[in-house]
Short mmCIF file of C-alpha atoms in Angstrom, two decimals:
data_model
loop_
_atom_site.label_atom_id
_atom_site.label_comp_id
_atom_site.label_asym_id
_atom_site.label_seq_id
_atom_site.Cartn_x
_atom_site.Cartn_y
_atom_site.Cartn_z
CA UNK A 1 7.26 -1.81 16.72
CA UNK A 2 7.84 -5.19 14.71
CA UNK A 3 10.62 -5.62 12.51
CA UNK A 4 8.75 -4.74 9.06
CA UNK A 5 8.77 -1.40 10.82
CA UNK A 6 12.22 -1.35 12.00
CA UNK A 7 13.46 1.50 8.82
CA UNK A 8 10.97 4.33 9.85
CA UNK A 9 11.22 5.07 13.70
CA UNK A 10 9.00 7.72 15.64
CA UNK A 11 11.53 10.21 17.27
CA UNK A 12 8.79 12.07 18.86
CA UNK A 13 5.51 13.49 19.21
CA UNK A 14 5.29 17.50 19.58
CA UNK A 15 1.72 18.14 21.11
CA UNK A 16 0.61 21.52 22.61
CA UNK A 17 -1.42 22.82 19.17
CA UNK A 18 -5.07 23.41 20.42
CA UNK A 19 -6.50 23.15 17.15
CA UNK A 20 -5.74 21.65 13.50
CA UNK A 21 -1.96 22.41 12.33
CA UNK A 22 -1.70 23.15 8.85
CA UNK A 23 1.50 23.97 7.80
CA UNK A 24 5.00 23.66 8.94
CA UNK A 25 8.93 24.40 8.29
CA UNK A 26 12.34 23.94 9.38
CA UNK A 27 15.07 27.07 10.05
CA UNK A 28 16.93 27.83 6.76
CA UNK A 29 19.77 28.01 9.46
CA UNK A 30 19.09 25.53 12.10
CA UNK A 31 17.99 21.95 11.02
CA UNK A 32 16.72 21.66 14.93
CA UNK A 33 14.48 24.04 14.72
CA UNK A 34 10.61 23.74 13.44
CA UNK A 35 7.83 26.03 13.19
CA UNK A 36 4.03 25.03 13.18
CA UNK A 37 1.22 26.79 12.16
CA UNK A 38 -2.61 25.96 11.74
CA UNK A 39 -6.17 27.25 13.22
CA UNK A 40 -4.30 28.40 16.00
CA UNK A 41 -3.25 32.41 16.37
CA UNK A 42 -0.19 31.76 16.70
CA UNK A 43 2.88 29.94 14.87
CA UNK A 44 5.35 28.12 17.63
CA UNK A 45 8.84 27.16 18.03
CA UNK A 46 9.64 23.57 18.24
CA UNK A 47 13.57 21.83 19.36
CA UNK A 48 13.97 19.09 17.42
CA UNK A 49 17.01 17.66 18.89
CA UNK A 50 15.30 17.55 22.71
CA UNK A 51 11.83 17.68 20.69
CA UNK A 52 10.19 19.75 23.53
CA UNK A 53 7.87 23.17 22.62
CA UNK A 54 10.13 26.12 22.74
CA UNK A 55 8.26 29.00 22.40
CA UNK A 56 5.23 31.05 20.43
CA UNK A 57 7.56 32.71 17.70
CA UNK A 58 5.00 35.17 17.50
CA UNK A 59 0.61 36.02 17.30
CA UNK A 60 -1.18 36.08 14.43
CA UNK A 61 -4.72 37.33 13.44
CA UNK A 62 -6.46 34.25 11.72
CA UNK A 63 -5.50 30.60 10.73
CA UNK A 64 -2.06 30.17 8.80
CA UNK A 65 -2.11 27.99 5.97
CA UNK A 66 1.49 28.46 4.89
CA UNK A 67 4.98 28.44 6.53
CA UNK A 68 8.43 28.95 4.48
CA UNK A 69 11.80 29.21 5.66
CA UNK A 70 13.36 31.85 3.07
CA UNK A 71 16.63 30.15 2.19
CA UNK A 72 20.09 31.79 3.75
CA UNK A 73 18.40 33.64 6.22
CA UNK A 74 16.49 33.52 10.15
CA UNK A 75 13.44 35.05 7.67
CA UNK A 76 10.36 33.06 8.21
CA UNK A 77 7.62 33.98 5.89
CA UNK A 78 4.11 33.49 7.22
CA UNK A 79 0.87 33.07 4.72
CA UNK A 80 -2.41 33.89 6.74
CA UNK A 81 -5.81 32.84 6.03
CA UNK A 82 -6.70 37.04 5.54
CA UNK A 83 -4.47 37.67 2.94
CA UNK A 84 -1.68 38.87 4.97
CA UNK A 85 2.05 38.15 4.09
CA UNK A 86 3.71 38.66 7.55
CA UNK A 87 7.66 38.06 7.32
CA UNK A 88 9.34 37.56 10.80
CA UNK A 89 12.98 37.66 12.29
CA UNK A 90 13.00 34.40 13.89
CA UNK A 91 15.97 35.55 16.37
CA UNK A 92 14.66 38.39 17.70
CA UNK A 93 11.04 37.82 17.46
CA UNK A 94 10.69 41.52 15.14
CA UNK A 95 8.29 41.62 12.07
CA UNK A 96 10.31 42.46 8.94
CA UNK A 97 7.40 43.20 6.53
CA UNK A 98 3.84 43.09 6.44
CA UNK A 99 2.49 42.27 3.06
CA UNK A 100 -0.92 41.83 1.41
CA UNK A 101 -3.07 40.27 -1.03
CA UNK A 102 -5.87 41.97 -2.43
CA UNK A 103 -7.84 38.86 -1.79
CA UNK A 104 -8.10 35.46 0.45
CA UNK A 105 -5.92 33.09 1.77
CA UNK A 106 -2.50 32.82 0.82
CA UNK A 107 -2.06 29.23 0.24
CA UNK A 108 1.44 28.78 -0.68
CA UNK A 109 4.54 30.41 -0.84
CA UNK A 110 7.92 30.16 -2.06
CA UNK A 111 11.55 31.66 -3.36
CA UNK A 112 13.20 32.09 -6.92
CA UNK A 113 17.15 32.63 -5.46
CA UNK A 114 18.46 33.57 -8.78
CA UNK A 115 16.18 36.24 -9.26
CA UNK A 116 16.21 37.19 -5.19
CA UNK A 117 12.41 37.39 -5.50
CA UNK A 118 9.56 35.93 -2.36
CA UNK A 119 6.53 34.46 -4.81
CA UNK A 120 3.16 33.89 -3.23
CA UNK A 121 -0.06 33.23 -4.54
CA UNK A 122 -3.31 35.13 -3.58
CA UNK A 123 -7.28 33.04 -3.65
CA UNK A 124 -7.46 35.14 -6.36
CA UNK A 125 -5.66 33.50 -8.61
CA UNK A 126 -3.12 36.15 -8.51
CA UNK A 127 0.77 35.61 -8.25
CA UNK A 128 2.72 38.45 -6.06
CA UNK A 129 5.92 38.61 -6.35
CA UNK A 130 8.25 40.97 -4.25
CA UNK A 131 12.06 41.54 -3.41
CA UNK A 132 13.61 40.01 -1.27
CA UNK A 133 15.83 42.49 -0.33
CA UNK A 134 13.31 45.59 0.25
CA UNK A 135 10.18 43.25 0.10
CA UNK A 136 8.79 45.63 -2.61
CA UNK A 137 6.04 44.46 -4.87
CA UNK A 138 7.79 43.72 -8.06
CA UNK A 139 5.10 42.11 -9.61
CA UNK A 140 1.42 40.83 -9.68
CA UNK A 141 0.31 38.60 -12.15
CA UNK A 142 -3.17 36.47 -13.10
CA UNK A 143 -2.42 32.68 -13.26
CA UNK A 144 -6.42 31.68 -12.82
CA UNK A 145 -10.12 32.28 -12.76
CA UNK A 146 -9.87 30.46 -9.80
CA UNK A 147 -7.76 29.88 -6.27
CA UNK A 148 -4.34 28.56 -6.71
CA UNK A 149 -3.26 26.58 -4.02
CA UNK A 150 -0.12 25.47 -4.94
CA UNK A 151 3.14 27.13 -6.25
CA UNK A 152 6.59 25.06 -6.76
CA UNK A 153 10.06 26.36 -8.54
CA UNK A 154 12.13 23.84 -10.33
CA UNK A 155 15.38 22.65 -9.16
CA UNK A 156 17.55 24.99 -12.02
CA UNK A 157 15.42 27.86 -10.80
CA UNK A 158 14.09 28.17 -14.60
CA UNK A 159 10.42 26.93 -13.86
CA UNK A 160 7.86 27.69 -11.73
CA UNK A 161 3.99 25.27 -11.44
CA UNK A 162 1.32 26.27 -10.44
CA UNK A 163 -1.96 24.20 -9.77
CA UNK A 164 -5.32 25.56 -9.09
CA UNK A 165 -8.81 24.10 -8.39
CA UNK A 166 -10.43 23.11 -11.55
CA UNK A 167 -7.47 20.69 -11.92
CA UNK A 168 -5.04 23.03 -14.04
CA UNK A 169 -1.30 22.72 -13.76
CA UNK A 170 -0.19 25.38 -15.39
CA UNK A 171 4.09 26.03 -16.27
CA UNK A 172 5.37 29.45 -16.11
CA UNK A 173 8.90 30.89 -16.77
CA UNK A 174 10.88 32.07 -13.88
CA UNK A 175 12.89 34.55 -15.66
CA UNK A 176 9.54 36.59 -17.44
CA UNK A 177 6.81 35.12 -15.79
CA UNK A 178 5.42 34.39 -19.04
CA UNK A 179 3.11 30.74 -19.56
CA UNK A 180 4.71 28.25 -21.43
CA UNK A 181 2.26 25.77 -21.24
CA UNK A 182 -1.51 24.70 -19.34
CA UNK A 183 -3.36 21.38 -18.88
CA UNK A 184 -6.29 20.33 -17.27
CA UNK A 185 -4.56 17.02 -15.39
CA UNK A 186 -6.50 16.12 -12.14
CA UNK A 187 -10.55 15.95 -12.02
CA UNK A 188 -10.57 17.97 -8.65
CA UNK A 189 -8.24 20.76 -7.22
CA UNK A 190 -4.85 20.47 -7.12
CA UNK A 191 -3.40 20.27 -3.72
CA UNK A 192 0.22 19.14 -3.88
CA UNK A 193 3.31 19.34 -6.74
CA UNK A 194 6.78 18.69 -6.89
CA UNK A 195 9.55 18.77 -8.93
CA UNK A 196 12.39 16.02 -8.82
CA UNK A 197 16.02 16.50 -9.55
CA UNK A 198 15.46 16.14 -13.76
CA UNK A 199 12.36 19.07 -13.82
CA UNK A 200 9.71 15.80 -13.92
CA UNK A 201 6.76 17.20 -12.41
CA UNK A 202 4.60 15.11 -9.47
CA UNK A 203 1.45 16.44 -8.81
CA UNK A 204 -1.35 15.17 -6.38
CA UNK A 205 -4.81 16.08 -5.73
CA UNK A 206 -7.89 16.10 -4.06
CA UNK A 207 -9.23 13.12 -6.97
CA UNK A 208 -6.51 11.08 -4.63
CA UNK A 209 -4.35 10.59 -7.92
CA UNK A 210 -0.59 10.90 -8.44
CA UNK A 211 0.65 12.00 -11.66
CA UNK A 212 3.96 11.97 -13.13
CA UNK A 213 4.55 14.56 -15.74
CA UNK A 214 7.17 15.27 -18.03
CA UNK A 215 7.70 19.45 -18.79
CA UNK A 216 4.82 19.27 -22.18
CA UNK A 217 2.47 18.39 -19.22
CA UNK A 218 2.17 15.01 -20.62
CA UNK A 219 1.13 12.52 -18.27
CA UNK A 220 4.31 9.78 -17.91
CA UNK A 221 2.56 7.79 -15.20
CA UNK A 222 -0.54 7.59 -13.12
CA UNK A 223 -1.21 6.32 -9.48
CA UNK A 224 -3.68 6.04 -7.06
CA UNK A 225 -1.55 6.39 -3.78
CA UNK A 226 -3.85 7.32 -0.98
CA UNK A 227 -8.09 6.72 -0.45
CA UNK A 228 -8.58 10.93 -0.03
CA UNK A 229 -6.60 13.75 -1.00
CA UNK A 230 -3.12 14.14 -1.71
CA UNK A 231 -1.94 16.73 0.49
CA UNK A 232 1.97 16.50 0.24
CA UNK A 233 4.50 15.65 -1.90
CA UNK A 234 8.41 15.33 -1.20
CA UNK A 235 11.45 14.23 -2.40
CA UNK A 236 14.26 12.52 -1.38
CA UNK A 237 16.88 12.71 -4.31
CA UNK A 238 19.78 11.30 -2.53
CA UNK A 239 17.82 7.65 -2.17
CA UNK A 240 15.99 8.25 -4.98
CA UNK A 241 12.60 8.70 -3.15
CA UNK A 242 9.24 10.45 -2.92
CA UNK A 243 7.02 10.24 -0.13
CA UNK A 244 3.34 11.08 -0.41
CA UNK A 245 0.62 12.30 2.67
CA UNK A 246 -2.97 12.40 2.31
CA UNK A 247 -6.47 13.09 4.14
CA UNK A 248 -6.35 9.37 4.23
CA UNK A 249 -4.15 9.54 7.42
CA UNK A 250 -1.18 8.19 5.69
CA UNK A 251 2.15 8.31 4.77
CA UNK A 252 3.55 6.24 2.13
CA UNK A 253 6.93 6.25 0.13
CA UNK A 254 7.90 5.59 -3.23
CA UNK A 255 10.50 4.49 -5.66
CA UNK A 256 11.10 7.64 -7.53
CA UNK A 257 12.06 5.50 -10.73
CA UNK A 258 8.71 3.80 -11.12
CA UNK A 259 6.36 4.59 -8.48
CA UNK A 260 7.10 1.27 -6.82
CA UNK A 261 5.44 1.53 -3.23
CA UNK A 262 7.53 0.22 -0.80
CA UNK A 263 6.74 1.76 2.99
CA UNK A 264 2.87 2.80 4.38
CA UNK A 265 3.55 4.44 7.24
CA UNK A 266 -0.23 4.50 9.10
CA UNK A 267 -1.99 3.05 12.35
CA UNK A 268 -3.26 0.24 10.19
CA UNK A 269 0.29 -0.87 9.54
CA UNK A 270 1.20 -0.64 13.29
CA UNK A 271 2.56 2.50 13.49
CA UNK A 272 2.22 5.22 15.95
CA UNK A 273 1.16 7.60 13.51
CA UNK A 274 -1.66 10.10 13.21
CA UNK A 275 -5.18 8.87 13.41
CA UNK A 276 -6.74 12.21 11.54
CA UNK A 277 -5.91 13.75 8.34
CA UNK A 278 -2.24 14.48 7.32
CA UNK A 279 -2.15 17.91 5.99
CA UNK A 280 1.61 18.78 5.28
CA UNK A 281 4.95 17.39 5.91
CA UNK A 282 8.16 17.86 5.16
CA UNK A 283 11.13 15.91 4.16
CA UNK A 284 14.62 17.20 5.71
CA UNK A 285 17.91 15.80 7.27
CA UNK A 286 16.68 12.18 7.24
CA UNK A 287 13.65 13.31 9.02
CA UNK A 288 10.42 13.08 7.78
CA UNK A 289 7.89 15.65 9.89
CA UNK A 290 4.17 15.82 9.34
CA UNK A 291 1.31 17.80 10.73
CA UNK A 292 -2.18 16.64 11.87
CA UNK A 293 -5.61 17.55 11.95
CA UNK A 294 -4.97 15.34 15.12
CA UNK A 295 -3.11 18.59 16.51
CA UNK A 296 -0.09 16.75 16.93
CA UNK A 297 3.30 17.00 14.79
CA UNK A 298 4.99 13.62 14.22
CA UNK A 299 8.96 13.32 13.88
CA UNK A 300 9.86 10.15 11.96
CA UNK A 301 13.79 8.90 11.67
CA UNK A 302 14.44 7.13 8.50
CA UNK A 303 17.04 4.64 7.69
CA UNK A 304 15.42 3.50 4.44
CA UNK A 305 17.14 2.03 1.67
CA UNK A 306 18.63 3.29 -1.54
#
């Protein structure tokens, strides 16, 4: 690797995935400890500190499209291409729940700690929302005509996007669950969104633009970071920095204050990245970890600047 490379360094490759990996987390309680999921039936068990396979956490009966560590807890929640909401003891290997959506693939999933509620969204266009203590359905909810694919909560806890596939962001209060506000912002479906630490809102989608939006939905900046879709978004608040994947095969970061590009991460730049489309990553313990149509998972060190 030459020396414009020398701030991102591959840890690792994890390979063993015998088709397309989708989705992907890290252990609420140990940052070593990853879990992949895709068009595989099955999500496995990855060490990250001797970055070696570790087990199949458990079977599943079609492709996952969404993995999420539910904070302060060995709770793994698992999204399945049928609708099914399977949430698994990651210790002992013991399903917890089994949920359900009335319809589709459940796309993305996520927690509101204040409330102690597990929000998921169904292809629908229906949010569920149930307990996390008895994981009772508390709630169901319309958001769209059509599929929503993505679902992020605000930083305070107070907010909670949505984006679906017309190109709709759409801004909902945690507390109610009643819409504040909707927009039309991308020309294609929405595929990616994040909050930073001030309750901006980044959003990315398949029209390979990245929009910064302030909480009116009004667009603050525009960028065209990647050739395809946007499929990830992430933040790194301590340096100030967002990082962006696409279809494109690419990872590139960002200054957070002005969209400033300063790192593409990508086999064209001379890395030993993937070579087919980048379809999630995440951002955690100075780690960035992204997952590959190439079946592979990719463990990148950072040591960027502030």
């Amino acid at each position: 690797m030459n020396n414009e490379n020398k701030d991102i360094e591959l840890l690792g490759t994890l390979t063993g995935h015998q088709n397309p990996i989708y989705t992907l987390a890290v252990s609420a309680t140990d940052p070593n400890t990853l879990f992949t999921g895709g068009n595989d039936k099955g999500v496995v068990e990855w060490d990250l500190e001797s970055m070696s396979f570790r087990r199949i956490l458990c079977k599943v009966g079609s492709s996952v499209y969404s993995l999420y560590s539910i904070p302060e807890s060995n709770y793994l929640a698992i999204g399945l291409r049928s609708g099914q909401l399977m949430i698994v003891d990651t210790i002992n290997q013991s399903l917890v729940a089994n949920l359900k959506t009335e319809k589709g693939a459940i796309f993305s999933i996520k927690t509101i700690p204040e409330k102690k509620e597990l929000i998921a969204i169904g292809e629908e266009g229906y949010a569920y929302v149930w307990s996390l203590g008895n994981f009772e359905l508390l709630y169901r909810f319309k958001i769209s005509e059509t599929t929503v694919r993505v679902i992020e909560v605000s930083n305070s806890g107070d907010l909670i996007a949505f984006g679906d596939k017309n190109g709709f962001i759409y801004l909902y209060q945690a507390g109610d669950f009643q819409e504040i506000t909707r927009k039309k912002i991308h020309e294609l479906p929405v595929t990616s969104i994040q909050f930073d630490l001030n309750d901006r809102l980044f959003t990315g989608g398949r029209d390979a633009k990245l929009f910064q939006l302030d909480l009116n939905l009004e667009i603050q900046r525009e960028v065209i970071p990647h050739m395809f879709t946007v499929y990830g978004i992430a933040l790194n608040p301590e340096k100030r920095l967002l990082a962006t994947v696409s279809r494109d095969k690419s990872i590139k970061i960002w200054r957070l204050e002005d969209l400033g590009l300063i790192k593409n991460i990508s086999r064209d730049r001379g890395y030993d990245s993937h070579y087919l489309s980048i379809n999630s990553f995440i951002w955690a313990n100075h780690r960035l970890i992204t997952v590959s149509d190439d079946k592979s998972v990719k463990v990148w060190k950072e040591a960027l600047p502030s």
